[in-house]
Short mmCIF file of C-alpha atoms in Angstrom, two decimals:
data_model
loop_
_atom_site.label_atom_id
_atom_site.label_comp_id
_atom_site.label_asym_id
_atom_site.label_seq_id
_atom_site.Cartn_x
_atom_site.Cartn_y
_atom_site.Cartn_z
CA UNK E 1 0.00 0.00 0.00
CA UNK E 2 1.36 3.62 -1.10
CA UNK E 3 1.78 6.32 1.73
CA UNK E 4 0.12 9.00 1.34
CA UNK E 5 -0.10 12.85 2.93
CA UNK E 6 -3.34 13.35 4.68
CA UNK E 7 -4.57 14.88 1.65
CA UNK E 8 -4.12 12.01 -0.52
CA UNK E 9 -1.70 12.68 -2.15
CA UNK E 10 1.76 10.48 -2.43
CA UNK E 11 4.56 11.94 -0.07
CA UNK E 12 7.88 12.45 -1.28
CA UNK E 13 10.71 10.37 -0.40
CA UNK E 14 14.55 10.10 -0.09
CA UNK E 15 15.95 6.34 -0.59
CA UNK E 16 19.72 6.78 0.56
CA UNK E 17 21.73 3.34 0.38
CA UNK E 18 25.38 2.71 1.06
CA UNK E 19 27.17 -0.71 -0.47
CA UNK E 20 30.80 -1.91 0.44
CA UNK E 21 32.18 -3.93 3.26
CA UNK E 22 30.24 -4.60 6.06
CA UNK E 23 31.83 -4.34 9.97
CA UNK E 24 29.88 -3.58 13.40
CA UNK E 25 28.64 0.16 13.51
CA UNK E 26 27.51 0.90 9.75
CA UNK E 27 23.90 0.96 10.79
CA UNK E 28 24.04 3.06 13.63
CA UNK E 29 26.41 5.56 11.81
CA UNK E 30 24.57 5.95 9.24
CA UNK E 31 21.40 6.56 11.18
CA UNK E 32 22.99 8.40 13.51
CA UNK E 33 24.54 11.32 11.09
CA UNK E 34 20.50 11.35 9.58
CA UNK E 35 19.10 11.95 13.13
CA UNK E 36 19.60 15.71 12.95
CA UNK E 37 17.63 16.46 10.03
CA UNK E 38 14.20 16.10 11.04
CA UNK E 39 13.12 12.87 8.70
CA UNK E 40 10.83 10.24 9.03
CA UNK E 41 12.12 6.13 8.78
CA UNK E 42 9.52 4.64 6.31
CA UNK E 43 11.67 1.41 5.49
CA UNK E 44 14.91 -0.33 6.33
CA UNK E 45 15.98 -3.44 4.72
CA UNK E 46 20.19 -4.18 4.89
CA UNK E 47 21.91 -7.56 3.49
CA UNK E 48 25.21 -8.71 3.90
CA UNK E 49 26.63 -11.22 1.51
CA UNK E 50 30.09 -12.74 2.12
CA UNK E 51 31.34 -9.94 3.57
CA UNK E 52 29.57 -7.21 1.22
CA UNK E 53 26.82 -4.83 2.90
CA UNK E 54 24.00 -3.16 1.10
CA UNK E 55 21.95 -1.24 3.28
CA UNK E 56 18.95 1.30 2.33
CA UNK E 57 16.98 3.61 4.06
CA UNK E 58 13.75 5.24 3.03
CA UNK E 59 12.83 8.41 4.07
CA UNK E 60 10.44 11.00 4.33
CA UNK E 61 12.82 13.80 4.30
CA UNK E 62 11.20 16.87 5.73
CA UNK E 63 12.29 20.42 4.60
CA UNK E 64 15.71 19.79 4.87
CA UNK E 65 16.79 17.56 1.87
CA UNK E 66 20.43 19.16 1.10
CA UNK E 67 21.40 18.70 4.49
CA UNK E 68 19.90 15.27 4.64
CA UNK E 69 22.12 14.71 1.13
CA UNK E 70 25.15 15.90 2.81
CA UNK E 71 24.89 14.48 6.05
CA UNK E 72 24.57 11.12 4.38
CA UNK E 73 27.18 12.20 2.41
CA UNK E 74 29.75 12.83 5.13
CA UNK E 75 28.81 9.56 6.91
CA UNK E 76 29.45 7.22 4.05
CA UNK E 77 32.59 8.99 2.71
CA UNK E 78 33.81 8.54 6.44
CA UNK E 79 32.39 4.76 6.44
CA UNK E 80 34.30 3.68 2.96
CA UNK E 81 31.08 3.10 1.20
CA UNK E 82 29.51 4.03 -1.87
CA UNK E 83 26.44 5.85 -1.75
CA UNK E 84 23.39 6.46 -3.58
CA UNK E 85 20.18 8.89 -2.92
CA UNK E 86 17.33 9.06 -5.13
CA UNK E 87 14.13 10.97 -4.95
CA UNK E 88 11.12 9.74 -5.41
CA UNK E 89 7.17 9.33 -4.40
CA UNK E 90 5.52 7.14 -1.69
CA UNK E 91 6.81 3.29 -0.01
CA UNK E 92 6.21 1.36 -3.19
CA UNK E 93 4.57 -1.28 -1.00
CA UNK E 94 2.73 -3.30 -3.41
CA UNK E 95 0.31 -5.89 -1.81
CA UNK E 96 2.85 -9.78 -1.79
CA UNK E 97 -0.16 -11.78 -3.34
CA UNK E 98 0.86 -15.61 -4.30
CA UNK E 99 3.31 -16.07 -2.05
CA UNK E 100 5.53 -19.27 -2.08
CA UNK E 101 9.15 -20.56 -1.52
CA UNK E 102 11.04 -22.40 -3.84
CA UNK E 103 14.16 -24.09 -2.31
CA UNK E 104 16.70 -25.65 -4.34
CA UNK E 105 19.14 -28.09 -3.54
CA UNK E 106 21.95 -29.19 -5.69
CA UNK E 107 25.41 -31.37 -4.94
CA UNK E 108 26.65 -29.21 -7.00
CA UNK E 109 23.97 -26.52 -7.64
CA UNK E 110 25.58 -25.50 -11.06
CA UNK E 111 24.98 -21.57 -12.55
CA UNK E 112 22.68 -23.22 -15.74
CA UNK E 113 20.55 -24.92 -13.23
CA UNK E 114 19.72 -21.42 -11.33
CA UNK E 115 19.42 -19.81 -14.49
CA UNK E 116 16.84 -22.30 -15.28
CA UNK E 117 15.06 -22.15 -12.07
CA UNK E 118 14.60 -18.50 -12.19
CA UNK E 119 13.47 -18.02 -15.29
CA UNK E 120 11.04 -20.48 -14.96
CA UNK E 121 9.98 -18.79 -11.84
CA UNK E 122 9.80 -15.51 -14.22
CA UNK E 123 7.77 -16.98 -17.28
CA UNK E 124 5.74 -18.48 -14.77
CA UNK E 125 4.84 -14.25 -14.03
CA UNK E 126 6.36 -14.60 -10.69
CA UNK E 127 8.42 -12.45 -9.21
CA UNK E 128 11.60 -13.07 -6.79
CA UNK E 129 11.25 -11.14 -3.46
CA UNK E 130 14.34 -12.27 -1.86
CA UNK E 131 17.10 -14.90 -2.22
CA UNK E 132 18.95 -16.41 1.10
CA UNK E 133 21.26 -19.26 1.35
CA UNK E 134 20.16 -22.31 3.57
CA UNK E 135 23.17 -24.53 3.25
CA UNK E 136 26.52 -24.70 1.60
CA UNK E 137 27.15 -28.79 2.52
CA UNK E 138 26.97 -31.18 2.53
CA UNK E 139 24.60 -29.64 -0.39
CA UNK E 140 23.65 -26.18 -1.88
CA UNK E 141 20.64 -25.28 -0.85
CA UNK E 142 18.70 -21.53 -2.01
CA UNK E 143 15.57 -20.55 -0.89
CA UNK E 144 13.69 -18.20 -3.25
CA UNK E 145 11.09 -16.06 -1.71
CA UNK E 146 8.53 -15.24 -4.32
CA UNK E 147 5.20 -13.42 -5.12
CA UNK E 148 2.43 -13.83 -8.02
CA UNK E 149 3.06 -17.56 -8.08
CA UNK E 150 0.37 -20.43 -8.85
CA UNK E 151 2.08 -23.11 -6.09
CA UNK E 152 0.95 -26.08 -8.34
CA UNK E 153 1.14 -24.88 -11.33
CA UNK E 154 4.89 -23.46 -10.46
CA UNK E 155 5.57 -26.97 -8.64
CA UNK E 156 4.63 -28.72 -12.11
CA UNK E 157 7.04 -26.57 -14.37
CA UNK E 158 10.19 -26.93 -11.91
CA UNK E 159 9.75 -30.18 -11.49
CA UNK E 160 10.62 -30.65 -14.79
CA UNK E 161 13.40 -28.34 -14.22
CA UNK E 162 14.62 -30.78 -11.68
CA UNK E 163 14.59 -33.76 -13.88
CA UNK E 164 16.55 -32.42 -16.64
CA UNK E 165 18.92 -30.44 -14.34
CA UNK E 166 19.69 -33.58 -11.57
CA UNK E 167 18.58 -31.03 -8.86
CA UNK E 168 15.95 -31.02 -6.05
CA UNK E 169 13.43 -28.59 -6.13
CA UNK E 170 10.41 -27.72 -3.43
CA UNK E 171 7.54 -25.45 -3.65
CA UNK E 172 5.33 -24.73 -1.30
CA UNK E 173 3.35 -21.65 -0.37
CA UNK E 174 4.96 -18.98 1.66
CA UNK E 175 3.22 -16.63 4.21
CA UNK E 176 2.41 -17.91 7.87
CA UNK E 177 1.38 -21.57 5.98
CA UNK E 178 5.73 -21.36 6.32
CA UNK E 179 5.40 -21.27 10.29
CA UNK E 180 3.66 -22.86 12.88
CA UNK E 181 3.94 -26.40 14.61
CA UNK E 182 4.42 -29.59 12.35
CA UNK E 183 3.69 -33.00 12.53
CA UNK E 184 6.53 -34.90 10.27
CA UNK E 185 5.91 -38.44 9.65
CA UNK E 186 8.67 -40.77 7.91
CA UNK E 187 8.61 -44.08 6.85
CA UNK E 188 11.56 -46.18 8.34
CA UNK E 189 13.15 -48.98 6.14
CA UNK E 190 15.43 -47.27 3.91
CA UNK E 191 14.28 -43.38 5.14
CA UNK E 192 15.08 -43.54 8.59
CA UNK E 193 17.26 -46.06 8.81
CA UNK E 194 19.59 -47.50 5.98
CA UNK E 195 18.42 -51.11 5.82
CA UNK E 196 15.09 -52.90 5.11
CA UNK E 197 14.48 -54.88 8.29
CA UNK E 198 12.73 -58.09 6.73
CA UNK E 199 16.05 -58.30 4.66
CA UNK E 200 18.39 -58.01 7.93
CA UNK E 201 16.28 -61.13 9.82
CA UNK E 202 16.33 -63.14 6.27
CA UNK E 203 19.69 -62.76 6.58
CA UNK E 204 19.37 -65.36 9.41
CA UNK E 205 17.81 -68.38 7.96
CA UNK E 206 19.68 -67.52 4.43
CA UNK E 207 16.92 -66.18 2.70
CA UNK E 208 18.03 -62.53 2.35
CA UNK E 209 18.67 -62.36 -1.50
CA UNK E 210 15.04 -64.19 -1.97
CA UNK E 211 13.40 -61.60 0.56
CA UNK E 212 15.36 -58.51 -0.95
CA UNK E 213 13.95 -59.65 -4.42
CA UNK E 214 10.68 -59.52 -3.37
CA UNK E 215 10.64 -56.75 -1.18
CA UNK E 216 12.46 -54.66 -4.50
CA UNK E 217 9.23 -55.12 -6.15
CA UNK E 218 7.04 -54.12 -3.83
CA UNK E 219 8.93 -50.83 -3.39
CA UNK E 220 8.73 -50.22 -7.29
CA UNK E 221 4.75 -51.07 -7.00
CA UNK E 222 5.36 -54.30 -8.79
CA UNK E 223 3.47 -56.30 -6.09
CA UNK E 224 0.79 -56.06 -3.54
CA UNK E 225 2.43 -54.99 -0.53
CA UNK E 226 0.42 -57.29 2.09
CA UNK E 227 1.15 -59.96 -0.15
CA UNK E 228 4.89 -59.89 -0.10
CA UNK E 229 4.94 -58.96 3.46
CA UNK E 230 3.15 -62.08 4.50
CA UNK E 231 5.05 -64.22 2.10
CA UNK E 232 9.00 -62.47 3.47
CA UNK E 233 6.98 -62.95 7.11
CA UNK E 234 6.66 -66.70 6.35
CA UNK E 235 10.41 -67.44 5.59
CA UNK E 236 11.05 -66.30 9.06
CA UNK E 237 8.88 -69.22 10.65
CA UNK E 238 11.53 -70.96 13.12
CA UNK E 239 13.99 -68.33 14.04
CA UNK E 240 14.36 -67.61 17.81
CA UNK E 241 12.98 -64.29 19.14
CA UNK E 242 16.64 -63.81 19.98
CA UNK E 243 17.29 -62.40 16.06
CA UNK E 244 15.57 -59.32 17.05
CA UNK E 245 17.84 -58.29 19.54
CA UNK E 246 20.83 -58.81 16.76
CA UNK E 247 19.11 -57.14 14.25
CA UNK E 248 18.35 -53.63 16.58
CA UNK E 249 22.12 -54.08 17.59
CA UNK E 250 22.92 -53.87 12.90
CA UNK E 251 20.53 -51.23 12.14
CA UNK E 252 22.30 -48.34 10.84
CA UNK E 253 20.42 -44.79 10.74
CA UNK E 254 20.66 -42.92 7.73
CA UNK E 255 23.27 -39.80 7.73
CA UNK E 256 21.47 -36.90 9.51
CA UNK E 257 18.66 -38.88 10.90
CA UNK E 258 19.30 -37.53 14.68
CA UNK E 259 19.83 -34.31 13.67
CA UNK E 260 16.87 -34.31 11.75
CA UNK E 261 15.07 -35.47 14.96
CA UNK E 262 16.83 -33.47 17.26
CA UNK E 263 15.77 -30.37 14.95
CA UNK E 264 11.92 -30.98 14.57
CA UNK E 265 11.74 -31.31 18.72
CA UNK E 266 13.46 -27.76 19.30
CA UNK E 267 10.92 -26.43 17.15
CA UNK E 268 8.37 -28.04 19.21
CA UNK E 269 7.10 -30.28 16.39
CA UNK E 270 5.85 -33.79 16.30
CA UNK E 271 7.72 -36.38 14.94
CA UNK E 272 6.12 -39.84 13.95
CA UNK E 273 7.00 -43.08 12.52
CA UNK E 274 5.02 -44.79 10.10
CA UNK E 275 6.41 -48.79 8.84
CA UNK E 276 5.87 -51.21 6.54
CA UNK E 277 8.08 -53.17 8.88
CA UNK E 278 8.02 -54.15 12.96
CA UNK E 279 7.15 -52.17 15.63
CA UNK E 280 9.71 -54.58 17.68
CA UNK E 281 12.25 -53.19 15.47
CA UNK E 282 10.47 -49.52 14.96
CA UNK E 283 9.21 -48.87 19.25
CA UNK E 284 13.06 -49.08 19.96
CA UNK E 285 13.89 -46.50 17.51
CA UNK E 286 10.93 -44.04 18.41
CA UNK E 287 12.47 -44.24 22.12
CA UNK E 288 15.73 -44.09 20.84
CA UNK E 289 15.16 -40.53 19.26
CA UNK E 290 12.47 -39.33 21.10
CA UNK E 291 9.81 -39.76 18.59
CA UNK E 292 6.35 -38.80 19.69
CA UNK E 293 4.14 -42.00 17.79
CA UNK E 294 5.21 -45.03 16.06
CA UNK E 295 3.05 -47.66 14.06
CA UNK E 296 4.12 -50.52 12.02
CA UNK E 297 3.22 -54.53 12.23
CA UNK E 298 3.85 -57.32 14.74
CA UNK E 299 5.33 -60.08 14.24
CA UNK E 300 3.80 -63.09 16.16
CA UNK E 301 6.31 -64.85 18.48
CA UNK E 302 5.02 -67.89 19.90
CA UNK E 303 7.68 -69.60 23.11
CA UNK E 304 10.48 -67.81 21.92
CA UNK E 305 10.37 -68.72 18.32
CA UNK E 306 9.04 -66.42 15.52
CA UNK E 307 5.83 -68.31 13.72
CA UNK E 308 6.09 -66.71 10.45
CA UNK E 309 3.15 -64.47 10.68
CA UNK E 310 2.06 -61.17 12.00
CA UNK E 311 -0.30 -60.04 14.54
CA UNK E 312 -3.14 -57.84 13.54
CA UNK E 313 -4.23 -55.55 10.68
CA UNK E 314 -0.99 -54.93 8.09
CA UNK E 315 0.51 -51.48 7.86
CA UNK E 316 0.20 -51.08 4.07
CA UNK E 317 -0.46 -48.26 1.73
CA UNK E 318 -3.96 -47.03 3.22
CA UNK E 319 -2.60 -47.87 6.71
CA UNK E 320 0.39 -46.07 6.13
CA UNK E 321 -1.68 -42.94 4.95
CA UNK E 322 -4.26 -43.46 8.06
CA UNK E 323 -1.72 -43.57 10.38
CA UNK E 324 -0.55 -40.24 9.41
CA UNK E 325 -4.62 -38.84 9.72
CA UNK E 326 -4.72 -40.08 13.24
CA UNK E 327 -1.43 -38.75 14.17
CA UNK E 328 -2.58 -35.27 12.60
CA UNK E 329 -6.00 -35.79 14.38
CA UNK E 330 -4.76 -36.65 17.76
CA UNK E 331 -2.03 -33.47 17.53
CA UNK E 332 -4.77 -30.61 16.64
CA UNK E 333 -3.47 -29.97 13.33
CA UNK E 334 -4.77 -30.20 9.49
CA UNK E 335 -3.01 -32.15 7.34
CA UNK E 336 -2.14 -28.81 6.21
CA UNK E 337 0.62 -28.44 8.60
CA UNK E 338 2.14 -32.38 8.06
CA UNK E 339 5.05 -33.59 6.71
CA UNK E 340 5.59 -37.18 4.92
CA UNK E 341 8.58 -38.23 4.27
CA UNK E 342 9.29 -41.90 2.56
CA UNK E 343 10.85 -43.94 -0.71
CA UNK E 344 8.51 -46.69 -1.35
CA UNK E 345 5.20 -47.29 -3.31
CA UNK E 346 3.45 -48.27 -0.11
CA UNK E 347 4.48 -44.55 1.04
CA UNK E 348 2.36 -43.15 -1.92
CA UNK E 349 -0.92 -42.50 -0.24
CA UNK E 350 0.80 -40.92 3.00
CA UNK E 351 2.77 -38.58 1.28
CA UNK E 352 -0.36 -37.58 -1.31
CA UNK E 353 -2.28 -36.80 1.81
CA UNK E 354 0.04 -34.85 3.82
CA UNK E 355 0.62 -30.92 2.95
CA UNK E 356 4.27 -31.47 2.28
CA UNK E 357 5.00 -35.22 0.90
CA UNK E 358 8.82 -35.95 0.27
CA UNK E 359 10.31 -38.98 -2.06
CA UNK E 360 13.76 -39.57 -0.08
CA UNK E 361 15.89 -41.01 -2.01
CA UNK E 362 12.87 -43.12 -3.83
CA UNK E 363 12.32 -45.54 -6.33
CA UNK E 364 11.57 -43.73 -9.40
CA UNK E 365 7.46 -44.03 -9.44
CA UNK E 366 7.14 -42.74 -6.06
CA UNK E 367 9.38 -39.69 -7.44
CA UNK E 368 7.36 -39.03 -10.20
CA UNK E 369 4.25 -38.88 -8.25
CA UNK E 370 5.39 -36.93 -5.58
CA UNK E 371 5.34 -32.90 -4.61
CA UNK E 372 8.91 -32.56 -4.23
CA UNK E 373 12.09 -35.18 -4.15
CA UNK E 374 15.79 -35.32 -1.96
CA UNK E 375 18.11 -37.66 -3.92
CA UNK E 376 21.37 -36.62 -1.50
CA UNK E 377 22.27 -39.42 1.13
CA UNK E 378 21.58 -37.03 3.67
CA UNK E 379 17.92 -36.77 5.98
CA UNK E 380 18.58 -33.55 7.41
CA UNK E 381 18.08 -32.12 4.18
CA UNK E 382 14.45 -32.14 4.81
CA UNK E 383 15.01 -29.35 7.17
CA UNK E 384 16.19 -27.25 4.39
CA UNK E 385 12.95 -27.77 2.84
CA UNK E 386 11.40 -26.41 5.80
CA UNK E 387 13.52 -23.18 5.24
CA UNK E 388 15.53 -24.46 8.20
CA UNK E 389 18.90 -23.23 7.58
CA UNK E 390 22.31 -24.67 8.31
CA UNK E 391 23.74 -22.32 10.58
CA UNK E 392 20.61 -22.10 12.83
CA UNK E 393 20.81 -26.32 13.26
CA UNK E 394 24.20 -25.61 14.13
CA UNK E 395 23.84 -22.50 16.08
CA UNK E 396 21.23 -24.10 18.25
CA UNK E 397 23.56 -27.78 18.64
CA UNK E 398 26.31 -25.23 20.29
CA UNK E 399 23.90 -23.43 22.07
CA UNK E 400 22.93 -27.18 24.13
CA UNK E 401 26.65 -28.97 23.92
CA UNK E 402 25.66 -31.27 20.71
CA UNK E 403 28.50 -32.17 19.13
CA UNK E 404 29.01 -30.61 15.71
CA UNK E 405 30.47 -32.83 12.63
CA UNK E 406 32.03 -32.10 9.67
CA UNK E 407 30.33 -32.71 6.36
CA UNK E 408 28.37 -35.82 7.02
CA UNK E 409 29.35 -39.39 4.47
CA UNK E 410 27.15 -41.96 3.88
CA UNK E 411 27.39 -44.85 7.08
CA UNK E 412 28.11 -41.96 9.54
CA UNK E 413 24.64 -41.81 10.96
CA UNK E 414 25.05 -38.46 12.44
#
């Protein structure tokens, strides 16, 4: 909305900026010498990249405009920086309608790729509001804050962007739908962790390259997924309860999996766990990391020995997706404000019903179909897509003691 006198008309205005190398003191300085001359602050915005300030101030200069010239003058001649003042007529506030944020991740994030991205983002009659960096590793991450924008139309036309470029790509509307609590549900087997835990216990009656066969397929969709799971189940008939303990002790999280966690809980969100796989496997990992609700299947154990069955309704596709409603339901929130995050077929439905649905490192249907993909080895990347950056996860892990790492590898399970 334009300022205006109380006449209606538009008030005049002095824009002064200064650009050159930032250190402590610029603001106030500059401020400071412009206190004297009896103008008015309508807007402030300042941005420092590597080093490099840019800083402008809008005023509403009052009679005294030559000594308002000159006093900035004076202040960023004594400064270092270059200045600029221009004249002009009301705030220039137009109304931010379509809002959205578009946050790209690359490993590398190459200068054709960007280029692509934001002239898509332009054709698409959108225009960039702001640009901040989330992340430098272990990937690039950008967040572009934009106005006029059509969030599934946009999401359609940079996802192709993504595909022919080998980059990730999220959009999602902007505004306060950006804040607020969360509930972020992942799938486990191959998400969460690095293994699929029906492989691990095959492992133990030799069966593991028969069970990994079949449980391939019903990732890609090939199979029905309560199918195969009862038929992997049934190889497992005979084994001692006692494999369970010694496949907990194997399971391997996936890089950035705890600081993922560890993240979502600062914020105050709600973390769940949603599996295909066992809850005798799955409850241990939910206590593990603090993880507010966990469902998957049971396997029925019968004297010590595991019968080759499971207890109970499945956890397939639907359940997988239901699971998530209840969750949501139970926490006060619309699936507006949830998270999915998963890599298999049988996570299609959960991450189609959430507001944000993520294909983590995924089998290639399940990236199609889904809003917005992460093909990096690394789970905290999710957070990026929350417009989470870097340097606040790390910022707030020195602020409590956590131990900061280096540039996470795949296997570290930080």
């Amino acid at each position: 909305m334009t300022a205006a006198n109380t006449d209606g008309t538009d008030i005049q205005t002095l824009s002064v900026t200064v650009t050159g190398r930032d250190r402590p003191g610029v603001t106030g300085t500059l401020l400071g010498a412009l206190s004297g001359v009896d103008a008015e602050v309508l807007d402030i915005q300042q941005v420092v990249v590597h080093g490099h300030l840019t800083l402008t101030i809008l005023l509403r200069p009052g009679p005294h405009v030559d000594q308002l010239r000159d006093a900035a003058a004076v202040a960023a001649h004594r400064l270092g920086l270059t200045l600029t003042v221009v004249e002009g007529t009301g705030v220039n506030a137009r109304p931010r309608q379509g809002r959205a944020a578009v946050v790209v991740l690359g490993a590398p994030l190459s200068a054709d790729a960007v280029s692509l991205v934001t002239t898509r983002i332009a054709d698409h009659g959108a225009n960039i509001d702001r640009i901040r960096r989330l992340s430098h590793y272990p990937v690039t991450t950008v967040e572009f804050d934009i106005s006029g924008a059509d969030v599934p139309s946009l999401r359609t036309e940079l996802a192709l962007v993504a595909t022919s470029e080998g980059i990730d790509i999220a959009v999602a509307p902007g505004g306060l739908a950006r804040r607020g609590r969360r509930l972020v549900v992942l799938d486990v087997d191959s998400t969460l962790i690095q293994q699929e835990v029906i492989e691990l216990l095959a492992g133990h009656c030799g069966r593991e390259a028969e069970v990994a066969e079949v449980t391939a397929r019903a990732m890609a969709g090939e199979l029905d997924f309560e199918e195969s799971l009862r038929a992997r189940v049934a190889t497992l008939a005979g084994l001692p309860a006692s494999v369970l303990d010694d496949v907990r002790e194997a399971v391997q999280l996936t890089p950035g999996a705890r600081t993922l966690v560890r993240t979502l809980k600062r914020l105050g969100f709600t973390v769940g766990l949603v599996s295909g796989g066992f809850i005798e496997i799955v409850g241990e990992l939910a206590e593990d990391l603090g993880i507010d609700h966990a469902r998957a299947n049971r396997l029925e154990i019968v004297d010590g020995v595991l019968t080759g069955r499971v207890v109970g309704e499945v956890v397939d596709r639907a359940g997988k997706a239901r699971a998530l409603r209840e969750f949501a339901e139970q926490e006060g929130l619309p699936l507006s404000r949830t998270v999915a995050i998963g890599d298999g077929a049988n996570d299609l439905d959960m991450l189609d019903a959430a507001g944000l649905g993520v294909a983590f490192n995924a089998k290639p249907l399940v990236q199609e179909k889904a809003q917005t993909s992460v093909n990096v080895p690394y789970l905290d990347a999710v957070l990026y897509l929350l417009g989470i950056s870097r340097e606040e996860i790390e910022e707030a892990d020195l602020g409590d003691g956590t131990p900061t790492h280096a540039p996470p590898v795949p296997h570290a399970g930080h």
